[in-house]
């Protein structure tokens, strides 16, 4: 946080007295920060308001910091807590656990890449399934899934903090009958040498590790429930009732949907496309993914609706759906 705050303070001081020039410089700094090659966020405008100073620190000059030197001393309990919070809505972790939105992760480290039995992987990752998961490729995947496999179905922006990635991978390592051997001292020193060549970047602020939460948080902070209701009436109500206890229409009743188990409304006949995804809780973030493009989330869904493409409108509608419940969930 403070680094770039200091930077802009400094910039302003240098430009003292020349306010306009100062602002121009400040803006240029910001742009330079945001458009680091290969690190340009998908939605710079939103990231700008939500995360003004979280410059990507895990990646320096396009080289990802290795987790190998950190694995042996990593905090497995922290890794577990992080995974519970950020991954378990999509992934089960127990041996033999069912696939959810994502595949079961027991034994994933050291196991075949994108090879969990019975899970329907996206074509994006099928092309990347070469060999087994090790510390390096898992590091790259978790840092930025969409960069590792553009088009992946894992809607997760990545773990930007290197120590957090190490903690998470150390925890994943333990989820196996025969855990992957720890990195050898030779591997550790090789990784340290290349890290020294890269830089001694300070770790990213913890907030940067949250999956798309900052941008959602900003959108929800400015969400307009009555606009959301108007959009719902106009675009969703033809197929969905949303009064408590009302019958299903073409689509299921949506009363209390935020936080509920997805595609699990009793008595409603869901398509096979969504049955395969059923059970993951409708977090605001998952609802946002679904509503942006239902057919992309569940190819073959019978919700014939192209999707709500405007980020703010989607947040408005989700805020309305959230209000429409006995006990509204806390939006991010
Ligand atoms: C919004 C749902 C979602 C979240 C959140 C999510 N994942 Fe995933 N994950 C997926 C999906 C879907 C796939 C399959 C990717 C594909 O088919 O493109 C996947 C794949 C994976 C794989 C590869 C599994 C294999 O079989 O090779 C790993 C490892 C993984 N995720 C770890 C994590 C971790 C760790 C987190 C939390 C930091 C996380 N995921 C958060 C949905 C998610
Ligand atoms: C043309 C009819 C139609 C329209 C319009 C429509 N939906 Fe749906 N919706 C469906 C159907 C059908 C399903 C069940 C999907 C399946 O089984 O594949 C569904 C499922 C859902 C679900 C998952 C429900 C559950 O039980 O988990 C949500 C949430 C949802 N719709 C929200 C919306 C919102 C919000 C809008 C408006 C922005 C909307 N839908 C517009 C027909 C529609």
CSV table of C-alpha atoms and ligand atoms in Angstrom, one decimal:
chain,number,residue,atom,x,y,z
A,1,UNK,CA,0.0,0.0,0.0
A,2,UNK,CA,2.4,2.6,1.2
A,3,UNK,CA,4.9,2.2,-1.5
A,4,UNK,CA,3.0,3.8,-4.3
A,5,UNK,CA,1.3,6.2,-1.9
A,6,UNK,CA,4.8,7.4,-1.1
A,7,UNK,CA,5.6,7.5,-4.7
A,8,UNK,CA,2.7,9.8,-5.5
A,9,UNK,CA,3.4,12.0,-2.5
A,10,UNK,CA,7.0,12.3,-3.7
A,11,UNK,CA,5.8,13.0,-7.2
A,12,UNK,CA,3.6,15.7,-5.9
A,13,UNK,CA,6.4,17.2,-3.8
A,14,UNK,CA,8.6,17.4,-6.8
A,15,UNK,CA,5.9,19.1,-8.7
A,16,UNK,CA,5.2,21.4,-5.8
A,17,UNK,CA,3.5,24.5,-6.9
A,18,UNK,CA,2.7,23.2,-10.3
A,19,UNK,CA,-0.5,21.4,-9.5
A,20,UNK,CA,-1.5,20.5,-13.0
A,21,UNK,CA,1.9,19.2,-13.9
A,22,UNK,CA,1.9,17.2,-10.6
A,23,UNK,CA,-1.4,15.6,-11.5
A,24,UNK,CA,-0.2,14.7,-15.0
A,25,UNK,CA,2.9,13.1,-13.6
A,26,UNK,CA,0.8,11.2,-11.0
A,27,UNK,CA,-1.5,9.9,-13.7
A,28,UNK,CA,1.5,8.8,-15.8
A,29,UNK,CA,2.9,7.0,-12.8
A,30,UNK,CA,-0.3,5.2,-12.3
A,31,UNK,CA,-0.6,4.2,-15.9
A,32,UNK,CA,2.9,2.8,-15.8
A,33,UNK,CA,2.1,0.9,-12.7
A,34,UNK,CA,-1.1,-0.6,-14.1
A,35,UNK,CA,0.2,-1.4,-17.6
A,36,UNK,CA,3.3,-3.3,-16.6
A,37,UNK,CA,3.8,-5.6,-19.6
A,38,UNK,CA,2.0,-8.9,-19.3
A,39,UNK,CA,0.3,-7.7,-16.1
A,40,UNK,CA,-2.4,-5.4,-17.4
A,41,UNK,CA,-5.5,-6.3,-15.4
A,42,UNK,CA,-8.6,-7.2,-17.4
A,43,UNK,CA,-10.5,-4.3,-16.1
A,44,UNK,CA,-8.1,-1.5,-15.3
A,45,UNK,CA,-10.8,1.1,-14.6
A,46,UNK,CA,-12.3,-1.0,-11.8
A,47,UNK,CA,-8.9,-2.1,-10.4
A,48,UNK,CA,-7.9,1.5,-10.3
A,49,UNK,CA,-10.7,2.5,-8.0
A,50,UNK,CA,-10.7,-0.6,-5.9
A,51,UNK,CA,-7.0,-1.3,-5.6
A,52,UNK,CA,-5.2,1.9,-6.3
A,53,UNK,CA,-1.9,0.9,-5.0
A,54,UNK,CA,-1.6,-2.9,-5.2
A,55,UNK,CA,1.1,-3.0,-7.8
A,56,UNK,CA,1.8,-6.6,-8.8
A,57,UNK,CA,4.8,-7.6,-6.7
A,58,UNK,CA,5.0,-11.3,-7.2
A,59,UNK,CA,6.0,-10.9,-10.8
A,60,UNK,CA,8.9,-8.8,-11.6
A,61,UNK,CA,9.8,-8.2,-15.2
A,62,UNK,CA,7.5,-11.1,-16.1
A,63,UNK,CA,9.4,-13.6,-14.1
A,64,UNK,CA,7.4,-15.3,-11.4
A,65,UNK,CA,9.0,-15.6,-7.9
A,66,UNK,CA,9.7,-19.3,-7.1
A,67,UNK,CA,8.1,-20.9,-4.1
A,68,UNK,CA,10.7,-23.6,-3.9
A,69,UNK,CA,12.9,-21.8,-1.3
A,70,UNK,CA,9.7,-21.2,0.8
A,71,UNK,CA,8.1,-24.7,0.8
A,72,UNK,CA,10.0,-26.3,3.7
A,73,UNK,CA,9.4,-23.4,6.1
A,74,UNK,CA,5.8,-22.7,4.8
A,75,UNK,CA,2.9,-22.4,7.2
A,76,UNK,CA,0.6,-25.3,6.4
A,77,UNK,CA,-2.1,-24.1,8.8
A,78,UNK,CA,-2.2,-20.7,7.1
A,79,UNK,CA,-2.4,-22.5,3.7
A,80,UNK,CA,-5.3,-24.6,4.9
A,81,UNK,CA,-7.2,-21.6,6.2
A,82,UNK,CA,-6.6,-19.8,2.9
A,83,UNK,CA,-7.8,-22.8,0.9
A,84,UNK,CA,-10.9,-23.2,3.1
A,85,UNK,CA,-11.8,-19.6,2.5
A,86,UNK,CA,-11.0,-19.1,-1.2
A,87,UNK,CA,-11.0,-22.5,-2.9
A,88,UNK,CA,-13.4,-24.8,-1.1
A,89,UNK,CA,-16.5,-23.2,-2.7
A,90,UNK,CA,-15.3,-24.9,-5.9
A,91,UNK,CA,-13.0,-27.7,-4.7
A,92,UNK,CA,-13.4,-30.6,-2.3
A,93,UNK,CA,-10.2,-31.6,-0.5
A,94,UNK,CA,-10.9,-35.0,1.1
A,95,UNK,CA,-9.8,-38.3,-0.4
A,96,UNK,CA,-12.5,-39.5,-2.8
A,97,UNK,CA,-14.4,-36.2,-2.5
A,98,UNK,CA,-16.9,-35.4,-5.2
A,99,UNK,CA,-15.9,-33.0,-8.0
A,100,UNK,CA,-17.6,-29.6,-7.6
A,101,UNK,CA,-17.3,-26.6,-9.9
A,102,UNK,CA,-13.6,-27.7,-9.9
A,103,UNK,CA,-12.1,-31.1,-9.5
A,104,UNK,CA,-11.4,-32.7,-6.1
A,105,UNK,CA,-7.9,-31.8,-5.1
A,106,UNK,CA,-6.8,-34.7,-3.0
A,107,UNK,CA,-3.4,-35.9,-4.3
A,108,UNK,CA,-3.3,-33.2,-6.9
A,109,UNK,CA,0.3,-32.1,-6.2
A,110,UNK,CA,2.6,-34.8,-7.8
A,111,UNK,CA,-0.4,-36.2,-9.6
A,112,UNK,CA,-1.2,-35.9,-13.3
A,113,UNK,CA,-2.1,-32.3,-14.5
A,114,UNK,CA,-5.8,-31.9,-15.2
A,115,UNK,CA,-6.3,-35.6,-14.9
A,116,UNK,CA,-8.8,-36.1,-12.1
A,117,UNK,CA,-11.2,-38.9,-13.0
A,118,UNK,CA,-14.7,-37.9,-13.9
A,119,UNK,CA,-14.1,-34.2,-14.1
A,120,UNK,CA,-14.9,-32.3,-17.4
A,121,UNK,CA,-12.0,-30.0,-17.9
A,122,UNK,CA,-12.1,-27.1,-20.3
A,123,UNK,CA,-10.3,-27.4,-23.6
A,124,UNK,CA,-8.1,-24.6,-22.4
A,125,UNK,CA,-6.4,-26.7,-19.7
A,126,UNK,CA,-6.5,-30.0,-21.7
A,127,UNK,CA,-3.9,-28.5,-23.9
A,128,UNK,CA,-1.7,-27.8,-20.9
A,129,UNK,CA,-1.9,-31.2,-19.3
A,130,UNK,CA,1.7,-32.3,-19.7
A,131,UNK,CA,3.2,-34.6,-17.0
A,132,UNK,CA,2.6,-34.1,-13.3
A,133,UNK,CA,2.0,-31.1,-11.0
A,134,UNK,CA,5.3,-30.1,-9.4
A,135,UNK,CA,6.3,-27.0,-7.4
A,136,UNK,CA,7.1,-24.9,-10.4
A,137,UNK,CA,4.0,-25.5,-12.6
A,138,UNK,CA,1.7,-25.4,-9.6
A,139,UNK,CA,3.3,-22.1,-8.6
A,140,UNK,CA,2.6,-20.6,-12.1
A,141,UNK,CA,-1.0,-22.0,-12.2
A,142,UNK,CA,-2.0,-20.6,-8.9
A,143,UNK,CA,-0.3,-17.3,-9.4
A,144,UNK,CA,-2.5,-16.6,-12.5
A,145,UNK,CA,-4.7,-19.4,-13.8
A,146,UNK,CA,-5.9,-17.4,-16.8
A,147,UNK,CA,-2.3,-16.6,-17.9
A,148,UNK,CA,-1.3,-20.2,-17.4
A,149,UNK,CA,-4.2,-21.5,-19.5
A,150,UNK,CA,-6.1,-18.7,-21.2
A,151,UNK,CA,-9.8,-19.6,-21.2
A,152,UNK,CA,-9.6,-21.9,-18.2
A,153,UNK,CA,-12.9,-22.6,-16.4
A,154,UNK,CA,-11.3,-21.8,-13.1
A,155,UNK,CA,-12.6,-18.3,-12.4
A,156,UNK,CA,-10.1,-17.2,-9.9
A,157,UNK,CA,-7.7,-14.3,-10.4
A,158,UNK,CA,-4.8,-16.0,-8.7
A,159,UNK,CA,-2.7,-15.8,-5.5
A,160,UNK,CA,-0.4,-12.9,-6.0
A,161,UNK,CA,1.5,-13.2,-2.8
A,162,UNK,CA,4.4,-15.6,-3.1
A,163,UNK,CA,4.5,-16.6,0.6
A,164,UNK,CA,0.7,-17.3,0.4
A,165,UNK,CA,1.2,-19.5,-2.7
A,166,UNK,CA,3.9,-21.4,-0.8
A,167,UNK,CA,1.6,-21.9,2.2
A,168,UNK,CA,-1.2,-23.1,0.0
A,169,UNK,CA,1.1,-25.5,-2.0
A,170,UNK,CA,2.6,-26.8,1.2
A,171,UNK,CA,-1.0,-27.6,2.4
A,172,UNK,CA,-1.9,-29.2,-0.9
A,173,UNK,CA,1.2,-31.3,-0.6
A,174,UNK,CA,-0.1,-32.9,2.6
A,175,UNK,CA,-3.3,-34.0,0.9
A,176,UNK,CA,-1.8,-37.2,-0.4
A,177,UNK,CA,-1.0,-40.7,0.6
A,178,UNK,CA,2.5,-40.2,-0.7
A,179,UNK,CA,3.3,-36.5,-0.6
A,180,UNK,CA,5.6,-35.1,-3.3
A,181,UNK,CA,9.2,-35.0,-1.8
A,182,UNK,CA,10.2,-31.6,-0.5
A,183,UNK,CA,12.5,-29.6,-2.7
A,184,UNK,CA,16.2,-30.8,-2.4
A,185,UNK,CA,18.8,-28.3,-1.1
A,186,UNK,CA,20.2,-28.2,-4.7
A,187,UNK,CA,16.8,-27.2,-6.1
A,188,UNK,CA,16.4,-24.6,-3.3
A,189,UNK,CA,19.8,-22.9,-4.1
A,190,UNK,CA,19.1,-23.0,-7.8
A,191,UNK,CA,15.8,-21.3,-7.3
A,192,UNK,CA,17.5,-18.7,-4.9
A,193,UNK,CA,20.0,-17.9,-7.6
A,194,UNK,CA,17.4,-17.1,-10.2
A,195,UNK,CA,15.4,-15.2,-7.6
A,196,UNK,CA,18.4,-13.0,-6.8
A,197,UNK,CA,18.7,-12.3,-10.5
A,198,UNK,CA,15.1,-11.2,-10.7
A,199,UNK,CA,14.8,-8.8,-7.7
A,200,UNK,CA,14.1,-8.6,-4.1
A,201,UNK,CA,10.6,-7.4,-4.5
A,202,UNK,CA,8.6,-6.9,-1.3
A,203,UNK,CA,5.6,-9.2,-0.9
A,204,UNK,CA,2.3,-8.0,-2.3
A,205,UNK,CA,-0.2,-6.6,0.2
A,206,UNK,CA,-2.5,-9.3,1.5
A,207,UNK,CA,-5.5,-7.7,-0.2
A,208,UNK,CA,-4.0,-8.5,-3.6
A,209,UNK,CA,-4.4,-12.2,-2.9
A,210,UNK,CA,-8.2,-12.0,-2.8
A,211,UNK,CA,-9.9,-13.4,-5.9
A,212,UNK,CA,-11.6,-10.7,-7.9
A,213,UNK,CA,-13.0,-9.6,-4.5
A,214,UNK,CA,-11.7,-6.1,-4.7
A,215,UNK,CA,-13.4,-5.2,-7.9
A,216,UNK,CA,-16.6,-7.0,-6.7
A,217,UNK,CA,-16.4,-5.1,-3.4
A,218,UNK,CA,-16.2,-1.8,-5.2
A,219,UNK,CA,-19.2,-2.8,-7.4
A,220,UNK,CA,-21.3,-3.9,-4.5
A,221,UNK,CA,-20.3,-0.8,-2.5
A,222,UNK,CA,-22.0,1.3,-5.2
A,223,UNK,CA,-24.8,-1.2,-6.0
A,224,UNK,CA,-28.3,0.2,-6.4
A,225,UNK,CA,-30.9,-2.3,-5.2
A,226,UNK,CA,-33.8,-0.5,-6.8
A,227,UNK,CA,-32.1,-0.4,-10.2
A,228,UNK,CA,-31.4,-4.1,-9.7
A,229,UNK,CA,-35.0,-4.8,-9.0
A,230,UNK,CA,-36.1,-2.9,-12.1
A,231,UNK,CA,-33.7,-4.9,-14.2
A,232,UNK,CA,-35.0,-8.1,-12.6
A,233,UNK,CA,-38.6,-7.2,-13.4
A,234,UNK,CA,-37.7,-6.4,-16.9
A,235,UNK,CA,-35.2,-9.2,-17.8
A,236,UNK,CA,-35.6,-12.1,-15.4
A,237,UNK,CA,-39.2,-12.1,-14.0
A,238,UNK,CA,-40.6,-13.6,-17.2
A,239,UNK,CA,-38.9,-16.9,-16.2
A,240,UNK,CA,-38.3,-16.5,-12.5
A,241,UNK,CA,-40.6,-15.9,-9.5
A,242,UNK,CA,-38.9,-14.5,-6.5
A,243,UNK,CA,-41.5,-14.3,-3.8
A,244,UNK,CA,-41.1,-16.6,-0.8
A,245,UNK,CA,-42.8,-20.0,-1.6
A,246,UNK,CA,-43.9,-19.0,-5.1
A,247,UNK,CA,-43.9,-21.8,-7.7
A,248,UNK,CA,-41.1,-22.2,-10.2
A,249,UNK,CA,-41.7,-20.7,-13.6
A,250,UNK,CA,-39.6,-21.5,-16.6
A,251,UNK,CA,-36.7,-21.2,-14.2
A,252,UNK,CA,-36.5,-21.9,-10.5
A,253,UNK,CA,-37.8,-19.6,-7.8
A,254,UNK,CA,-35.0,-17.2,-6.8
A,255,UNK,CA,-36.1,-16.2,-3.2
A,256,UNK,CA,-33.1,-16.5,-1.0
A,257,UNK,CA,-30.8,-17.6,-3.8
A,258,UNK,CA,-27.7,-15.7,-2.6
A,259,UNK,CA,-25.7,-18.1,-0.4
A,260,UNK,CA,-28.0,-21.0,-1.3
A,261,UNK,CA,-26.7,-24.2,-2.8
A,262,UNK,CA,-26.7,-23.7,-6.6
A,263,UNK,CA,-29.1,-25.6,-8.8
A,264,UNK,CA,-30.7,-27.3,-5.8
A,265,UNK,CA,-34.2,-25.9,-5.6
A,266,UNK,CA,-36.4,-28.8,-4.5
A,267,UNK,CA,-38.7,-30.2,-7.2
A,268,UNK,CA,-37.2,-28.1,-10.1
A,269,UNK,CA,-36.1,-30.1,-13.1
A,270,UNK,CA,-32.7,-28.7,-13.9
A,271,UNK,CA,-30.8,-29.4,-17.2
A,272,UNK,CA,-28.0,-31.9,-17.0
A,273,UNK,CA,-25.7,-29.1,-17.9
A,274,UNK,CA,-26.2,-27.4,-14.6
A,275,UNK,CA,-26.7,-30.6,-12.5
A,276,UNK,CA,-23.1,-31.3,-13.1
A,277,UNK,CA,-22.3,-28.0,-11.3
A,278,UNK,CA,-25.0,-28.3,-8.5
A,279,UNK,CA,-24.1,-27.8,-4.9
A,280,UNK,CA,-21.5,-25.0,-4.9
A,281,UNK,CA,-22.9,-22.1,-2.9
A,282,UNK,CA,-24.1,-19.1,-4.8
A,283,UNK,CA,-21.5,-16.6,-3.6
A,284,UNK,CA,-21.9,-13.1,-5.0
A,285,UNK,CA,-18.8,-13.9,-7.0
A,286,UNK,CA,-20.1,-17.1,-8.5
A,287,UNK,CA,-23.5,-15.5,-9.2
A,288,UNK,CA,-21.6,-12.8,-11.1
A,289,UNK,CA,-19.8,-15.4,-13.2
A,290,UNK,CA,-23.1,-17.2,-14.0
A,291,UNK,CA,-25.1,-14.1,-14.8
A,292,UNK,CA,-22.4,-12.7,-17.0
A,293,UNK,CA,-22.7,-15.6,-19.3
A,294,UNK,CA,-24.8,-18.6,-18.3
A,295,UNK,CA,-23.8,-20.7,-21.3
A,296,UNK,CA,-20.1,-20.1,-20.7
A,297,UNK,CA,-20.5,-21.3,-17.1
A,298,UNK,CA,-22.6,-24.3,-18.0
A,299,UNK,CA,-22.6,-25.1,-21.7
A,300,UNK,CA,-26.1,-26.5,-22.6
A,301,UNK,CA,-28.0,-24.8,-19.7
A,302,UNK,CA,-31.6,-24.2,-20.4
A,303,UNK,CA,-31.5,-20.7,-19.1
A,304,UNK,CA,-31.8,-19.0,-22.5
A,305,UNK,CA,-30.4,-15.7,-21.5
A,306,UNK,CA,-27.3,-14.1,-23.1
A,307,UNK,CA,-26.1,-12.7,-19.8
A,308,UNK,CA,-25.8,-9.4,-18.0
A,309,UNK,CA,-22.6,-8.0,-19.5
A,310,UNK,CA,-22.4,-4.7,-17.5
A,311,UNK,CA,-20.5,-5.3,-14.3
A,312,UNK,CA,-22.4,-2.6,-12.3
A,313,UNK,CA,-25.8,-3.9,-13.5
A,314,UNK,CA,-24.8,-7.4,-12.5
A,315,UNK,CA,-23.9,-6.1,-9.0
A,316,UNK,CA,-27.2,-4.2,-8.8
A,317,UNK,CA,-29.2,-7.4,-9.6
A,318,UNK,CA,-27.2,-9.5,-7.2
A,319,UNK,CA,-27.7,-6.9,-4.5
A,320,UNK,CA,-31.4,-7.0,-5.2
A,321,UNK,CA,-31.4,-10.8,-5.1
A,322,UNK,CA,-29.5,-10.7,-1.8
A,323,UNK,CA,-32.0,-8.3,-0.2
A,324,UNK,CA,-34.8,-10.7,-1.3
A,325,UNK,CA,-34.2,-13.2,1.4
A,326,UNK,CA,-35.1,-14.0,5.0
A,327,UNK,CA,-31.5,-13.3,6.1
A,328,UNK,CA,-29.5,-11.5,3.4
A,329,UNK,CA,-25.9,-12.6,3.1
A,330,UNK,CA,-23.1,-10.1,3.6
A,331,UNK,CA,-22.0,-8.8,0.2
A,332,UNK,CA,-18.3,-8.4,-0.2
B,1,LIG,C1,-14.8,-20.4,-8.9
B,1,LIG,C2,-14.4,-21.8,-8.8
B,1,LIG,C3,-12.9,-22.0,-8.4
B,1,LIG,C4,-12.2,-21.5,-7.4
B,1,LIG,C5,-12.6,-20.4,-6.4
B,1,LIG,C6,-10.9,-22.2,-7.4
B,1,LIG,N1,-10.9,-23.1,-8.4
B,1,LIG,FE1,-9.4,-24.4,-8.9
B,1,LIG,N2,-10.4,-25.0,-10.5
B,1,LIG,C7,-11.7,-24.7,-10.8
B,1,LIG,C8,-12.0,-25.3,-12.1
B,1,LIG,C9,-13.3,-25.1,-12.8
B,1,LIG,C10,-10.9,-26.0,-12.5
B,1,LIG,C11,-10.7,-26.8,-13.8
B,1,LIG,C12,-10.1,-25.9,-14.8
B,1,LIG,C13,-10.5,-26.1,-16.2
B,1,LIG,O1,-11.1,-27.1,-16.6
B,1,LIG,O2,-10.3,-25.1,-17.0
B,1,LIG,C14,-9.9,-25.9,-11.5
B,1,LIG,C15,-8.6,-26.5,-11.4
B,1,LIG,C16,-7.7,-26.5,-10.4
B,1,LIG,C17,-6.5,-27.2,-10.3
B,1,LIG,C18,-6.0,-28.2,-11.3
B,1,LIG,C19,-6.6,-29.6,-10.8
B,1,LIG,C20,-6.2,-30.8,-11.6
B,1,LIG,O3,-7.0,-31.7,-11.6
B,1,LIG,O4,-5.2,-30.8,-12.2
B,1,LIG,C21,-5.9,-26.9,-9.1
B,1,LIG,C22,-4.6,-27.4,-8.5
B,1,LIG,C23,-6.8,-25.9,-8.5
B,1,LIG,N3,-7.9,-25.6,-9.3
B,1,LIG,C24,-6.5,-25.3,-7.3
B,1,LIG,C25,-7.2,-24.2,-6.7
B,1,LIG,C26,-6.9,-23.5,-5.5
B,1,LIG,C27,-5.7,-23.8,-4.7
B,1,LIG,C28,-7.8,-22.5,-5.4
B,1,LIG,C29,-7.9,-21.5,-4.3
B,1,LIG,C30,-6.7,-20.7,-4.1
B,1,LIG,C31,-8.8,-22.7,-6.4
B,1,LIG,N4,-8.4,-23.7,-7.2
B,1,LIG,C32,-9.9,-21.9,-6.5
B,1,LIG,C33,-12.5,-23.8,-10.1
B,1,LIG,C34,-12.1,-23.0,-9.1
B,2,LIG,C1,-35.8,-17.3,-20.7
B,2,LIG,C2,-36.0,-17.7,-19.3
B,2,LIG,C3,-34.9,-17.2,-18.3
B,2,LIG,C4,-34.5,-15.8,-18.2
B,2,LIG,C5,-34.9,-14.6,-19.0
B,2,LIG,C6,-33.6,-15.8,-17.0
B,2,LIG,N1,-33.5,-17.1,-16.5
B,2,LIG,FE1,-32.4,-17.7,-14.9
B,2,LIG,N2,-32.9,-19.6,-15.3
B,2,LIG,C7,-33.7,-20.1,-16.2
B,2,LIG,C8,-33.7,-21.5,-16.3
B,2,LIG,C9,-34.5,-22.4,-17.2
B,2,LIG,C10,-32.8,-21.9,-15.2
B,2,LIG,C11,-32.4,-23.3,-14.9
B,2,LIG,C12,-31.1,-23.6,-15.7
B,2,LIG,C13,-30.9,-25.1,-16.1
B,2,LIG,O1,-31.5,-26.0,-15.5
B,2,LIG,O2,-30.1,-25.3,-17.0
B,2,LIG,C14,-32.3,-20.7,-14.6
B,2,LIG,C15,-31.4,-20.6,-13.5
B,2,LIG,C16,-31.1,-19.5,-12.8
B,2,LIG,C17,-30.3,-19.4,-11.6
B,2,LIG,C18,-29.8,-20.6,-10.8
B,2,LIG,C19,-31.0,-21.0,-9.9
B,2,LIG,C20,-30.6,-22.1,-8.9
B,2,LIG,O3,-31.6,-22.8,-8.5
B,2,LIG,O4,-29.5,-22.3,-8.5
B,2,LIG,C21,-30.2,-18.1,-11.3
B,2,LIG,C22,-29.5,-17.6,-10.1
B,2,LIG,C23,-30.8,-17.3,-12.3
B,2,LIG,N3,-31.4,-18.2,-13.3
B,2,LIG,C24,-30.9,-16.0,-12.3
B,2,LIG,C25,-31.5,-15.2,-13.4
B,2,LIG,C26,-31.4,-13.8,-13.4
B,2,LIG,C27,-30.9,-12.9,-12.3
B,2,LIG,C28,-32.0,-13.4,-14.6
B,2,LIG,C29,-32.1,-12.0,-15.2
B,2,LIG,C30,-30.9,-11.2,-15.3
B,2,LIG,C31,-32.4,-14.6,-15.3
B,2,LIG,N4,-32.1,-15.7,-14.5
B,2,LIG,C32,-33.0,-14.7,-16.5
B,2,LIG,C33,-34.4,-19.3,-17.1
B,2,LIG,C34,-34.3,-17.9,-17.3
